Every structure is written in C-alpha cells, then in structure tokens.
Coordinates of C-alpha atoms in Angstrom, one line a residue:
Chain A
M1 CA -19.2 -9.5 -22.3
S2 CA -19.6 -13.0 -23.1
T3 CA -19.9 -15.1 -19.8
T4 CA -18.0 -17.9 -21.7
L5 CA -15.3 -16.0 -22.5
V6 CA -15.3 -14.6 -18.8
W7 CA -15.3 -17.8 -17.3
G8 CA -12.9 -19.4 -19.5
T9 CA -10.5 -16.6 -18.8
I10 CA -11.0 -17.1 -15.1
T11 CA -10.3 -20.8 -15.6
V12 CA -7.2 -20.5 -17.6
Y13 CA -5.7 -17.8 -15.6
V14 CA -6.7 -19.9 -11.7
L15 CA -5.0 -22.8 -13.6
I16 CA -1.8 -20.9 -14.3
A17 CA -1.8 -19.4 -10.8
L18 CA -2.5 -22.8 -9.2
V19 CA 0.8 -24.2 -10.8
I20 CA 2.7 -21.3 -9.9
A21 CA 1.6 -21.0 -6.4
V22 CA 2.6 -25.1 -6.5
L23 CA 6.0 -24.3 -7.7
S24 CA 6.8 -21.7 -5.6
R25 CA 6.9 -24.3 -2.5
N26 CA 10.8 -24.5 -1.8
G27 CA 12.6 -23.9 1.3
K28 CA 10.9 -25.0 4.7
Q29 CA 7.7 -23.7 5.3
N30 CA 7.3 -25.3 9.1
S31 CA 8.4 -22.0 11.2
M32 CA 6.9 -19.0 11.5
T33 CA 9.8 -17.0 9.5
G34 CA 9.8 -19.3 6.8
Y35 CA 5.8 -19.4 6.4
F36 CA 5.1 -16.0 6.3
L37 CA 8.4 -14.1 5.8
G38 CA 9.9 -16.8 3.1
D39 CA 12.6 -17.1 5.8
R40 CA 13.8 -13.8 4.9
K41 CA 15.2 -14.7 1.7
L42 CA 12.7 -13.0 -1.3
N43 CA 14.6 -11.7 -4.2
G44 CA 14.3 -8.2 -5.3
F45 CA 12.4 -8.9 -8.8
V46 CA 9.7 -10.9 -6.9
S47 CA 9.5 -8.7 -3.7
A48 CA 8.9 -5.2 -6.0
L49 CA 6.0 -7.2 -8.1
S50 CA 4.3 -8.3 -5.3
Y51 CA 4.8 -5.6 -3.1
S52 CA 3.0 -3.7 -6.1
A53 CA -0.1 -6.0 -6.2
T54 CA -0.4 -6.0 -2.7
T55 CA -0.7 -2.1 -2.5
Y56 CA -2.6 -1.9 -6.1
S57 CA -6.0 -3.7 -5.3
A58 CA -8.9 -3.4 -7.3
F59 CA -9.4 0.2 -6.2
M60 CA -6.1 1.1 -8.8
L61 CA -8.0 0.7 -11.9
V62 CA -11.8 0.9 -10.8
G63 CA -11.5 3.5 -7.9
L64 CA -8.8 6.0 -9.3
A65 CA -10.1 5.5 -12.8
G66 CA -13.3 7.0 -11.2
L67 CA -12.3 9.1 -9.2
T68 CA -10.3 11.0 -12.3
Y69 CA -13.7 10.8 -13.9
N70 CA -15.2 12.9 -11.1
G71 CA -12.8 15.1 -10.3
G72 CA -10.2 15.2 -12.9
V73 CA -6.5 15.8 -12.4
G74 CA -6.8 16.1 -9.0
A75 CA -7.0 12.0 -8.8
F76 CA -3.7 11.9 -10.4
G77 CA -2.2 14.2 -7.6
F78 CA -3.6 12.1 -5.0
E79 CA -2.1 9.1 -6.4
I80 CA 1.2 11.1 -6.7
I81 CA 1.5 12.1 -3.1
Y82 CA 1.1 8.6 -2.2
F83 CA 3.5 7.9 -4.6
M84 CA 6.0 10.0 -3.1
G85 CA 5.0 8.8 0.1
V86 CA 6.7 5.4 -0.4
S87 CA 10.3 7.2 -0.2
L88 CA 9.5 6.8 3.2
V89 CA 10.8 2.8 2.5
A90 CA 14.2 4.4 1.7
I91 CA 14.2 5.5 5.1
F92 CA 12.5 2.9 7.0
G93 CA 13.1 -0.2 5.0
P94 CA 16.9 -0.7 6.1
R95 CA 16.0 0.3 9.8
F96 CA 13.0 -2.7 9.7
W97 CA 15.1 -4.7 8.0
L98 CA 18.2 -4.5 10.1
V99 CA 16.5 -5.1 13.5
G100 CA 14.4 -7.5 11.7
K101 CA 16.9 -9.5 11.1
K102 CA 18.8 -8.7 14.3
Y103 CA 15.8 -9.5 16.8
G104 CA 14.0 -12.2 14.8
Y105 CA 10.7 -10.1 14.4
V106 CA 8.1 -11.4 12.5
T107 CA 5.3 -8.9 12.6
P108 CA 5.7 -4.5 12.6
S109 CA 3.6 -4.7 15.9
E110 CA 6.0 -7.3 17.5
M111 CA 9.0 -5.3 17.0
L112 CA 6.9 -2.3 18.2
G113 CA 5.9 -4.2 21.3
D114 CA 9.7 -5.6 21.7
R115 CA 11.2 -1.9 21.4
Y116 CA 8.7 -0.3 23.8
K117 CA 8.9 -3.4 26.0
N118 CA 5.5 -4.0 26.8
K119 CA 3.7 -7.1 25.3
W120 CA 0.2 -4.7 25.3
V121 CA 1.6 -2.5 22.5
A122 CA 1.8 -5.4 20.2
V123 CA -1.5 -6.9 21.0
A124 CA -3.1 -3.2 20.7
I125 CA -1.5 -2.2 17.5
A126 CA -2.2 -6.4 15.8
V127 CA -5.8 -5.6 17.0
S128 CA -6.1 -2.4 15.7
S129 CA -4.5 -3.4 12.2
C130 CA -7.3 -6.2 12.3
I131 CA -10.7 -4.0 13.1
F132 CA -9.5 -2.0 9.9
L133 CA -8.0 -4.4 7.4
I134 CA -10.8 -7.4 7.7
P135 CA -13.6 -4.8 6.5
Y136 CA -11.2 -3.5 4.0
S137 CA -10.7 -6.9 2.5
A138 CA -14.6 -7.4 2.7
V139 CA -15.1 -4.4 0.4
Q140 CA -12.7 -5.9 -2.2
L141 CA -14.8 -8.7 -2.1
T142 CA -17.4 -7.1 -2.6
G143 CA -16.0 -5.1 -5.4
I144 CA -15.3 -8.4 -7.3
G145 CA -18.8 -9.5 -6.5
Y146 CA -20.0 -6.4 -8.2
L147 CA -17.7 -6.4 -11.2
L148 CA -18.3 -9.9 -12.7
Q149 CA -22.0 -9.4 -12.3
G150 CA -22.1 -6.4 -13.9
V151 CA -19.6 -7.1 -17.0
T152 CA -21.7 -10.4 -17.5
N153 CA -24.9 -8.9 -17.0
D154 CA -26.0 -10.8 -14.3
A155 CA -25.0 -14.1 -15.6
I156 CA -22.4 -14.4 -12.9
P157 CA -24.2 -13.7 -9.7
F158 CA -22.7 -11.5 -7.0
T159 CA -22.5 -14.7 -4.6
T160 CA -20.4 -16.5 -7.0
G161 CA -17.9 -13.6 -7.5
V162 CA -17.6 -13.2 -3.7
V163 CA -16.8 -17.0 -2.9
L164 CA -14.7 -17.4 -5.8
A165 CA -12.4 -14.5 -4.8
T166 CA -12.4 -15.9 -1.2
V167 CA -11.7 -19.2 -2.0
L168 CA -9.0 -18.2 -4.5
A169 CA -7.4 -15.4 -1.4
L170 CA -7.3 -18.6 0.8
V171 CA -6.1 -21.3 -1.8
F172 CA -3.1 -18.8 -2.8
S173 CA -2.0 -18.1 1.0
Y174 CA -2.5 -21.4 2.2
I175 CA -0.2 -23.7 -0.5
A176 CA 3.2 -22.1 0.8
G177 CA 2.4 -19.0 2.9
I178 CA 4.0 -15.8 1.5
R179 CA 6.0 -17.7 -1.2
S180 CA 2.8 -18.7 -2.9
V181 CA 1.7 -15.2 -2.1
A182 CA 4.4 -13.8 -3.7
W183 CA 4.9 -15.6 -6.9
T184 CA 1.1 -15.6 -7.7
D185 CA 1.0 -11.4 -6.7
S186 CA 4.1 -11.5 -9.3
L187 CA 2.2 -13.2 -12.2
Q188 CA -1.0 -10.7 -11.5
S189 CA 1.1 -7.4 -11.6
L190 CA 3.0 -8.9 -15.0
L191 CA -0.4 -9.6 -16.6
M192 CA -1.8 -6.4 -15.4
I193 CA 0.8 -3.9 -16.4
I194 CA 1.1 -5.4 -19.6
T195 CA -2.3 -5.6 -20.5
S196 CA -3.3 -2.2 -18.9
T197 CA -1.0 -0.4 -20.8
I198 CA -2.2 -1.8 -24.0
V199 CA -5.5 -0.7 -23.6
V200 CA -4.3 2.6 -23.0
I201 CA -2.3 2.5 -26.2
L202 CA -5.5 1.4 -28.1
I203 CA -7.5 4.0 -26.6
I204 CA -5.3 7.1 -27.2
N205 CA -4.8 5.9 -31.0
G206 CA -8.5 5.7 -31.0
L207 CA -9.1 9.2 -29.2
G208 CA -6.8 10.8 -32.4
G209 CA -3.6 10.1 -30.7
L210 CA -2.1 12.3 -27.6
S211 CA -2.9 15.3 -29.1
G212 CA -6.4 14.6 -29.6
F213 CA -7.1 13.2 -26.3
F214 CA -5.6 16.4 -24.7
N215 CA -8.0 18.5 -27.0
S216 CA -10.5 16.7 -26.4
L217 CA -10.1 17.5 -22.8
E218 CA -9.2 21.1 -23.1
T219 CA -12.5 21.9 -25.4
N220 CA -15.0 19.6 -23.7
N221 CA -13.9 19.5 -19.9
P222 CA -11.1 22.1 -19.1
S223 CA -11.8 22.1 -15.5
S224 CA -11.0 18.6 -15.1
L225 CA -7.3 19.8 -16.0
A226 CA -6.8 21.9 -12.8
V227 CA -7.5 21.5 -9.3
P228 CA -9.8 22.5 -7.6
G229 CA -11.2 22.2 -10.9
N230 CA -14.9 21.0 -10.6
G231 CA -14.6 21.9 -7.0
F232 CA -14.3 18.1 -6.2
F233 CA -10.8 18.3 -4.7
N234 CA -10.8 21.6 -2.5
F235 CA -7.4 21.6 -1.0
W236 CA -8.4 20.1 2.4
T237 CA -10.4 17.3 0.9
F238 CA -7.0 16.8 -1.3
L239 CA -5.6 17.1 1.9
G240 CA -7.2 15.2 4.2
L241 CA -7.0 12.4 1.4
T242 CA -3.2 12.4 0.7
I243 CA -2.5 12.4 4.4
P244 CA -3.3 8.9 5.2
W245 CA -2.0 7.5 2.3
F246 CA 1.1 9.2 2.3
F247 CA 2.1 7.1 5.5
F248 CA 0.8 3.8 3.8
S249 CA 4.1 2.2 3.5
I250 CA 4.7 2.1 6.9
S251 CA 1.4 2.2 8.5
N252 CA -0.2 -0.6 6.9
P253 CA 1.2 -3.9 8.1
Q254 CA 0.5 -5.8 5.0
V255 CA 3.1 -3.9 3.2
S256 CA 5.4 -2.9 6.2
Q257 CA 6.0 -6.7 7.1
R258 CA 7.6 -6.8 3.6
L259 CA 10.3 -4.8 4.7
F260 CA 11.6 -8.0 6.6
M261 CA 11.6 -10.1 3.7
P262 CA 14.4 -9.1 1.2
A263 CA 17.3 -11.3 1.2
S264 CA 19.6 -8.5 1.1
L265 CA 19.8 -4.6 1.4
K266 CA 20.4 -5.0 -2.1
S267 CA 17.3 -7.0 -2.7
L268 CA 15.3 -4.4 -0.5
R269 CA 16.7 -1.5 -2.9
H270 CA 15.4 -3.3 -5.7
M271 CA 12.0 -4.1 -4.4
L272 CA 11.5 -0.2 -3.7
L273 CA 12.8 1.2 -7.1
G274 CA 11.4 -1.6 -8.9
F275 CA 7.8 -0.7 -7.2
L276 CA 8.5 3.0 -7.8
I277 CA 8.7 2.2 -11.9
F278 CA 5.7 -0.2 -11.5
G279 CA 4.0 2.4 -9.5
F280 CA 4.5 5.4 -11.6
I281 CA 3.2 3.6 -14.8
Y282 CA 0.5 2.1 -13.3
T283 CA -0.7 5.8 -11.9
F284 CA -0.6 7.1 -15.2
V285 CA -2.5 4.1 -17.0
S286 CA -5.7 4.9 -14.2
V287 CA -5.8 8.2 -14.6
I288 CA -5.6 7.9 -18.7
W289 CA -8.4 5.7 -18.0
G290 CA -10.5 7.8 -16.2
F291 CA -9.9 10.9 -18.5
S292 CA -10.8 8.5 -21.7
A293 CA -13.8 7.5 -19.9
S294 CA -15.1 11.0 -19.5
I295 CA -14.5 11.7 -23.4
M296 CA -16.5 8.6 -24.4
F297 CA -19.0 8.3 -21.8
P298 CA -19.4 12.0 -20.2
N299 CA -22.8 10.9 -18.5
L300 CA -22.3 8.3 -16.2
E301 CA -24.0 8.1 -13.1
N302 CA -21.9 5.6 -11.3
A303 CA -18.0 6.9 -12.1
D304 CA -17.2 3.4 -10.6
L305 CA -18.5 2.5 -14.2
A306 CA -16.2 4.2 -15.9
T307 CA -13.4 1.1 -16.2
P308 CA -16.5 -1.3 -17.0
M309 CA -17.6 1.3 -19.9
L310 CA -14.4 1.6 -21.4
L311 CA -13.3 -2.0 -21.4
S312 CA -16.3 -3.1 -23.1
S313 CA -16.0 0.0 -26.0
D314 CA -15.5 -0.7 -29.6
L315 CA -12.0 0.7 -28.9
V316 CA -10.7 -2.3 -26.8
P317 CA -10.8 -5.9 -28.3
P318 CA -13.3 -8.1 -26.5
V319 CA -10.4 -10.8 -25.8
L320 CA -8.2 -7.8 -24.2
G321 CA -10.9 -6.2 -22.1
V322 CA -11.8 -10.0 -20.4
L323 CA -7.9 -10.1 -19.9
V324 CA -8.0 -7.1 -17.9
M325 CA -11.2 -7.5 -16.4
V326 CA -9.7 -10.7 -14.8
G327 CA -6.7 -8.6 -13.9
I328 CA -8.8 -6.6 -12.1
M329 CA -10.2 -9.6 -10.4
A330 CA -6.8 -10.9 -9.7
A331 CA -5.5 -7.6 -8.4
A332 CA -8.4 -7.6 -5.6
I333 CA -7.4 -11.3 -4.8
S334 CA -3.7 -10.2 -4.6
T335 CA -4.3 -7.5 -1.7
I336 CA -6.5 -9.9 -0.1
D337 CA -4.2 -13.2 0.4
S338 CA -1.8 -10.4 1.6
I339 CA -3.9 -9.0 4.2
L340 CA -4.9 -12.6 5.1
L341 CA -1.6 -13.9 5.7
T342 CA -0.6 -10.8 7.4
L343 CA -3.5 -10.5 10.1
S344 CA -2.8 -14.2 10.9
S345 CA 0.5 -13.5 11.5
L346 CA -0.6 -10.5 13.8
F347 CA -2.7 -12.8 15.2
S348 CA -0.6 -15.8 16.4
R349 CA 2.8 -13.6 17.0
D350 CA 1.0 -10.6 18.7
V351 CA -2.3 -11.8 20.5
Y352 CA -1.8 -15.8 21.1
Q353 CA 2.2 -15.6 21.9
N354 CA 1.6 -13.0 24.4
V355 CA -1.8 -14.4 26.0
K356 CA -0.5 -17.7 25.9
K357 CA 2.7 -17.8 27.9
G358 CA 5.6 -20.5 26.3
A359 CA 3.7 -21.0 22.5
T360 CA 6.6 -22.5 20.9
D361 CA 7.0 -21.7 16.7
K362 CA 5.4 -24.5 15.9
K363 CA 2.5 -24.2 17.9
Q364 CA 1.9 -20.3 16.7
L365 CA 2.7 -21.6 13.2
L366 CA 0.0 -24.1 13.7
V367 CA -2.5 -21.3 15.2
G368 CA -1.9 -18.6 12.5
K369 CA -2.6 -21.3 9.7
L370 CA -5.8 -22.1 11.8
V371 CA -6.4 -18.6 11.9
I372 CA -6.5 -17.9 8.0
P373 CA -9.8 -19.5 7.1
V374 CA -11.5 -17.9 10.3
I375 CA -10.4 -14.6 8.6
A376 CA -11.5 -15.5 5.3
I377 CA -14.7 -16.4 6.3
L378 CA -15.3 -13.2 8.4
A379 CA -14.6 -11.0 5.8
Y380 CA -16.5 -13.3 3.3
L381 CA -19.3 -12.5 5.7
F382 CA -18.7 -9.2 6.1
A383 CA -19.2 -9.0 2.1
Q384 CA -22.2 -10.8 2.3
L385 CA -23.5 -8.5 5.4
Q386 CA -22.9 -5.4 3.1
L387 CA -23.2 -3.2 6.7
D388 CA -22.6 0.3 6.9
L389 CA -20.6 0.2 9.7
I390 CA -18.1 -2.4 7.6
A391 CA -18.0 0.5 4.3
V392 CA -17.0 2.9 7.2
L393 CA -14.5 0.9 8.8
S394 CA -12.9 0.1 5.5
V395 CA -12.9 3.7 3.7
S396 CA -11.1 5.0 7.1
S397 CA -8.9 1.9 7.1
S398 CA -6.0 4.6 6.1
A399 CA -6.8 6.9 8.5
G400 CA -7.3 4.5 11.2
L401 CA -4.0 2.8 10.9
I402 CA -2.2 6.4 10.5
V403 CA -2.6 6.5 14.6
S404 CA 0.7 4.3 14.7
V405 CA 2.9 6.3 12.6
P406 CA 4.2 8.6 15.8
A407 CA 4.9 5.3 17.3
I408 CA 6.8 3.6 14.5
I409 CA 8.9 6.7 13.8
G410 CA 9.5 7.1 17.4
A411 CA 10.9 3.2 17.6
F412 CA 13.7 4.6 15.5
F413 CA 14.4 8.3 16.4
W414 CA 13.3 8.9 19.8
K415 CA 14.6 7.2 22.9
K416 CA 11.9 8.9 25.1
G417 CA 8.9 7.2 23.8
S418 CA 6.9 5.3 26.2
A419 CA 4.7 2.3 26.3
V420 CA 2.0 4.0 27.6
G421 CA 2.2 7.0 25.3
V422 CA 2.0 4.4 22.4
L423 CA -0.9 2.7 23.8
S424 CA -2.9 5.8 24.8
S425 CA -1.8 7.5 21.5
V426 CA -3.3 3.9 19.4
I427 CA -6.2 3.4 21.2
I428 CA -8.0 6.9 21.7
S429 CA -7.0 7.7 18.2
S430 CA -8.4 4.7 16.8
L431 CA -11.4 5.5 18.5
L432 CA -11.9 8.8 17.5
V433 CA -11.3 8.2 13.7
I434 CA -14.0 5.5 13.8
T435 CA -16.3 7.7 15.7
L436 CA -15.8 10.8 13.0
E437 CA -16.0 8.3 9.9
L438 CA -19.2 6.8 11.7
F439 CA -21.0 10.2 12.4
S440 CA -19.6 11.7 9.0
L441 CA -17.7 14.8 11.2
K442 CA -15.4 17.1 10.2
P443 CA -14.3 18.8 13.0
L444 CA -12.9 22.3 11.7
N445 CA -13.3 21.1 8.4
L446 CA -10.6 18.7 8.6
A447 CA -10.8 15.1 7.7
S448 CA -10.6 12.1 10.1
G449 CA -6.7 11.0 9.3
I450 CA -5.6 14.4 9.9
W451 CA -7.6 14.2 13.1
G452 CA -6.2 10.7 13.9
L453 CA -2.4 11.8 12.9
G454 CA -3.0 15.0 15.2
V455 CA -4.3 13.5 18.3
S456 CA -1.6 10.2 18.2
T457 CA 1.1 12.7 17.6
I458 CA 0.4 14.9 21.0
L459 CA -0.8 12.2 22.9
Y460 CA 2.2 10.0 22.3
V461 CA 4.5 12.7 22.3
G462 CA 2.8 14.1 25.5
I463 CA 2.1 11.2 27.6
S464 CA 5.8 9.8 27.1
L465 CA 7.1 12.9 28.2
V466 CA 5.8 12.1 32.0
T467 CA 6.0 8.4 32.0
K468 CA 9.2 6.4 32.1
A469 CA 10.7 5.5 28.8
P470 CA 12.1 2.1 28.4
T471 CA 15.5 3.7 27.7
E472 CA 18.2 0.6 28.0
K473 CA 16.0 -0.8 25.0
A474 CA 15.8 2.4 23.5
N475 CA 19.7 2.7 23.3
E476 CA 20.5 -0.5 22.5
F477 CA 17.8 -0.8 19.3
I478 CA 18.5 2.9 18.1
G479 CA 22.3 2.2 18.8
Y480 CA 22.6 -0.7 16.7
I481 CA 20.9 1.0 13.8
K482 CA 23.1 3.7 14.0
Q483 CA 26.2 1.7 14.1
E484 CA 25.3 -0.5 11.0
M485 CA 24.3 2.5 8.9
K486 CA 27.5 3.9 9.8
K487 CA 28.8 0.7 8.2
K488 CA 27.1 0.9 5.4
K489 CA 28.4 4.4 4.7
R490 CA 32.0 3.2 4.8
I491 CA 31.6 1.0 2.5
D492 CA 29.6 3.5 0.5
V493 CA 32.7 6.0 0.4
K494 CA 35.0 3.2 -0.3
S495 CA 33.1 2.3 -3.5
K496 CA 33.0 5.6 -4.3
I497 CA 36.5 5.9 -4.1
S498 CA 37.3 2.8 -6.0
Chain B
M1 CA 20.6 9.7 13.3
L2 CA 20.0 10.1 9.7
N3 CA 23.2 10.1 7.6
E4 CA 24.5 12.7 5.3
R5 CA 23.3 11.0 2.2
E6 CA 19.8 10.4 3.8
K7 CA 19.7 14.0 5.3
K8 CA 20.5 15.6 1.9
W9 CA 18.2 13.7 -0.3
G10 CA 15.6 13.6 2.5
I11 CA 15.4 17.3 1.7
I12 CA 15.0 17.2 -1.8
I13 CA 12.5 14.8 -1.5
A14 CA 10.4 16.8 1.1
I15 CA 10.9 19.9 -0.9
I16 CA 9.7 18.1 -3.9
I17 CA 6.3 16.9 -1.9
F18 CA 5.8 20.4 -0.8
L19 CA 5.9 21.9 -4.5
G20 CA 3.3 19.0 -5.4
Y21 CA 0.9 20.9 -2.8
L22 CA 1.7 24.2 -3.4
L23 CA 2.1 24.8 -6.9
P24 CA -1.2 23.2 -8.5
Y25 CA -3.1 25.0 -6.4
T26 CA -1.6 28.5 -6.6
L27 CA 0.7 28.9 -9.6
L28 CA -1.1 26.3 -12.0
R29 CA -4.8 26.5 -10.6
E30 CA -6.1 29.0 -13.9
V31 CA -4.1 26.3 -16.1
T32 CA -6.6 23.9 -17.7
A33 CA -4.1 22.3 -20.4
W34 CA -1.9 19.1 -19.9
Y35 CA 0.9 21.3 -19.6
G36 CA -0.7 22.4 -15.9
S37 CA -0.6 20.1 -13.1
F38 CA -0.6 17.3 -15.0
L39 CA 3.0 17.8 -16.3
L40 CA 4.1 19.0 -12.8
W41 CA 3.2 16.1 -10.9
A42 CA 4.2 13.7 -13.9
I43 CA 7.9 15.8 -13.6
L44 CA 7.8 15.7 -9.6
G45 CA 7.1 11.8 -9.8
I46 CA 10.1 11.4 -12.1
I47 CA 12.4 13.3 -9.8
I48 CA 11.2 11.4 -6.9
I49 CA 12.0 8.0 -8.5
W50 CA 15.7 9.8 -9.4
A51 CA 16.0 10.7 -5.9
N52 CA 15.6 7.4 -4.4
I53 CA 18.2 6.1 -6.8
K54 CA 20.1 8.6 -5.5
L55 CA 19.2 8.0 -1.8
T56 CA 19.7 4.2 -1.7
Q57 CA 23.0 4.0 -3.6
G58 CA 25.3 2.0 -1.7
W59 CA 22.6 -0.4 -0.4
G60 CA 23.9 -2.8 -2.5
E61 CA 27.6 -3.3 -1.2
E62 CA 26.2 -5.5 2.0
E63 CA 24.9 -9.0 2.0

C-alpha cells in the first residue's frame, strides 16, 4: 500500500474525529458523573455504536480472521458464544442501571464495595482490573505498530504507529471524557461496518459468488467447515476460550460501566439490541475474511497476515483497502481510549477516594484526569518493552477478569455473599490465573479461565457461608431492585392490555 | 428474583447456548458443508437476537 495514501487517509480520519470530539462537548464535564458517565444521559444509538467499538478491538478483524484461517468454522462458533453471552446484559443491565442511578455509582467496583460494605472490595477489584487491562491496551498498541509497519513495508516504523495510537487515545479521552470517546467510537464503528461489509461483498463476488465461495471451501479445505475440524478447536480448547468471553459483558469494567450511562431503560434496550445486530454482522464479516484468505492464500506462515493480505489483494480497490486499514487502527484506539477512561475512574473513585478520606468529587475528577496520561504512558512503555509477561497478562485478561463474576452475580441474587468471600475469591483466583498462564499450565487439561471461574465460585460461596454478610445492605439493595422490576412488570402488563 | 419474562426467555437463551456447544461437536461433527455448523451457529445467533428483543420488551415504558 502506498505510504502517501495511508498517511493521507490517517490525516483525514484524525481531523474528522477531532471535529466530532470537540463538538461532543455539551453538558458539564466538571463532575465525576459528567466526565466519566456523560451525566447518565447517553442516547441509545450512540451507546450502541460506542459499546460495539469498545468491545470489538482490532482483535476482531485481524485476530478473528486469523483464527478462522487457522481453525475454520470453530472461530465463528467461539465468537457466536461470546455474542450469546451479551444476553447477560438483558438480565444485569437494568439492575446495574437502577442501582447506579439510586446510589450514584460511577464504577462497577464502587458498586461492589458499597454492596458488600467493604472498601477493600472496591480497591481489590479496581487493582485487579488495572493489572489485566493495562497490558491488554499495550498489546493493542503493539498491534497498531505492526499493522502500519506491515502494510507500508516499513515506511511507517513500529514506534511511529505506537506513538500515534497512544496520542490519539489520550486526546479522544481528554477532550470531553466519555462524550468524546462515545462519539469518536461511533464514527469508527460506522466507518468499519460499512467499509468492511463492502469488502466482503467484493471478495465473495470475486470468488464466484456464495456458491463459488463455499464450493472452494468444501473442495479444498472441507475440515474447515466442521469442529474439531483440523483439530485446532478440540472441545476443551473451545470451552476454555469461550467461557471467559461469555462473561465479558459483566466482567470487563470498560463495558459493564456502560450499563450506568444510558439516559433511560429504553436507551439501554436500544444499546443492547443495536449492539447485537452490529456484532452479528461484524462477526460474519471477520469470519468470511478469514475463510476468503484461506482460499486465496492457503500457505501463509502467520495467520495474522490473513487480513493485511486480503486488503492488499487485487479484489479490493486500494483506497478501500487503506480505509479499512485505518478503520482497524481506529478500532484499536476506540478500545484503548475507553479502557483509559474506565481505569482512571477506577483509580480515582475506588483507590484514591478510599485511601484518602474526604476526597471531594472535584478532587477525584482532578486525580482521574491526571491518571489518564499516566496509564497511557504505562501502556506505551509496556508496548515498547514487548515483555513476555505483558503478553501473558493480556492474553489472560478475559480469564483474569472472570474471577469477579461470582461476586457480581451474588451482589444481585444472593444475600449471604460476604466481603471476605469476595476478597478471597478475587485475590486468590487472580493469582491462580496469572500463575497458570505464566507457566503455561493446564491442570486436568482445563484452561486458566475455567479454573479461575471454578475456584472463585467455590471460594466466594464457601467463605461467604462461614463469614458475616452485610444483611441490612443486601436486603435494601436487592429489595430496591425487586420493587423497581415489579413496577416495570406492571407497566408491561398495562401496555399489553391497552 | 427474576421476573416471569426473564425466567421464560432466560431458559430459552440457556437452551440455545447449550445447543451451540452440543450440536457442532456431535451431530454436525462430520458435516463439512455450509449447512453444517456454520449455518447452525448463524441461526442460533439470530434466535438470540430475537430472544433479547422479547426479553427486553416493556423496558421502553419507563423514563
């Protein structure tokens, strides 16, 4: 790809995104809720697009296509199981939203700290989120570096790509907090869904239409259409991969925090349904890309090259190819800027506020804003170092964050859950996941995520049963949700009758 | 603690997810064509969208 074209497209994209970010500055950003949650006033459309952009990082169009290239249709199944897991939002979404509004929660860990009546619960969950998500961001940055370097034949060096992405993520989150993030996210996801779908149509046509496409797969690579197929996706691997991702929508704070933001339950519903439709199309697109690359370039050494090869092929016009490439870069940035924002809110709300007594809302916001560049620089440094440990933590991020799932479910549905139960389950299971990943251990042939979930559930339930639960708070918290959900039901019945 | 609508559609979603694990690794193991696991997962995905539409009906009524 021509370097001038790549730089030109990046420049145009950045200019448009900056204009949108600046325009998004309505409302007040001088409070924690204003800056990090958009005053809980986001509309459904922007929420849906931004939720999609945050969830689907560059992993989707590079990694999932690569996974399909290597393992066939199992990659599709993996992503569909994740997709099904987003249904958890239909159950947990209104509950998060209701208590968020009532108690003024800014972060999911703050909610757990309050629900279990123990500030260390908030601190522990916030810190464990940082341990896994900063490396995850670093790896996204590394990805952008390699991508730009690869498609321009080293004309844009690795470091330039990484610096560019770090600066953009920082700028997008700084201009207006969550509002600028949400609006630039929306630009990115619209650009991506349109351009990547056009690419699919062009490629399928080029390969002889749908029947031609599937015929070549069925003839040349039949095992790619079944699981375990070539053995890549044996059942236990599939289970180990899918379990952590299934719970992604409630375990990862950069997306679960989104459940506090919609203006109404109606907006929350639009966010969920909009995301499902978007995600379904996106999943299809990425998988078709991977399959197409396996037809067109069957002997790639590195499966992550499937997407770049496809986009530089004769079937895709160069301008479109570059546009999608820049879109992939933007996809990584849209994931990183949301994580930056979420982590800085976790730090100021859950660590700083709990350690420094009497920190006002203004002070917390100031600390949050100061921490954003610190986290960005940390991610940048990690990306430059390219340490093995960073890669390990990033890969294990979804498995590592799963350890808070029992505590989250319990917060809403089990009055006996105790703070000691949460602390022991989160801390011990996080360390277990890191150890398993670090030494590449798979006891009983089960992946780290399954161990993380299993052990954290046993510890949470077991230790809660023998320690004291905050009964009064539990009754109030769960009782409030029950009463509000009943109201919702009455309205529901009324609307059916009328 | 789940309401009736949540229970009903929650169970349907759980069954769909279970089938998403079960069928590709059993019934469709040897079906190496587009109408095998590929089609199954696509259909289950669409059913999930529909189930979510039903489950969240009525959310719109409140402010």
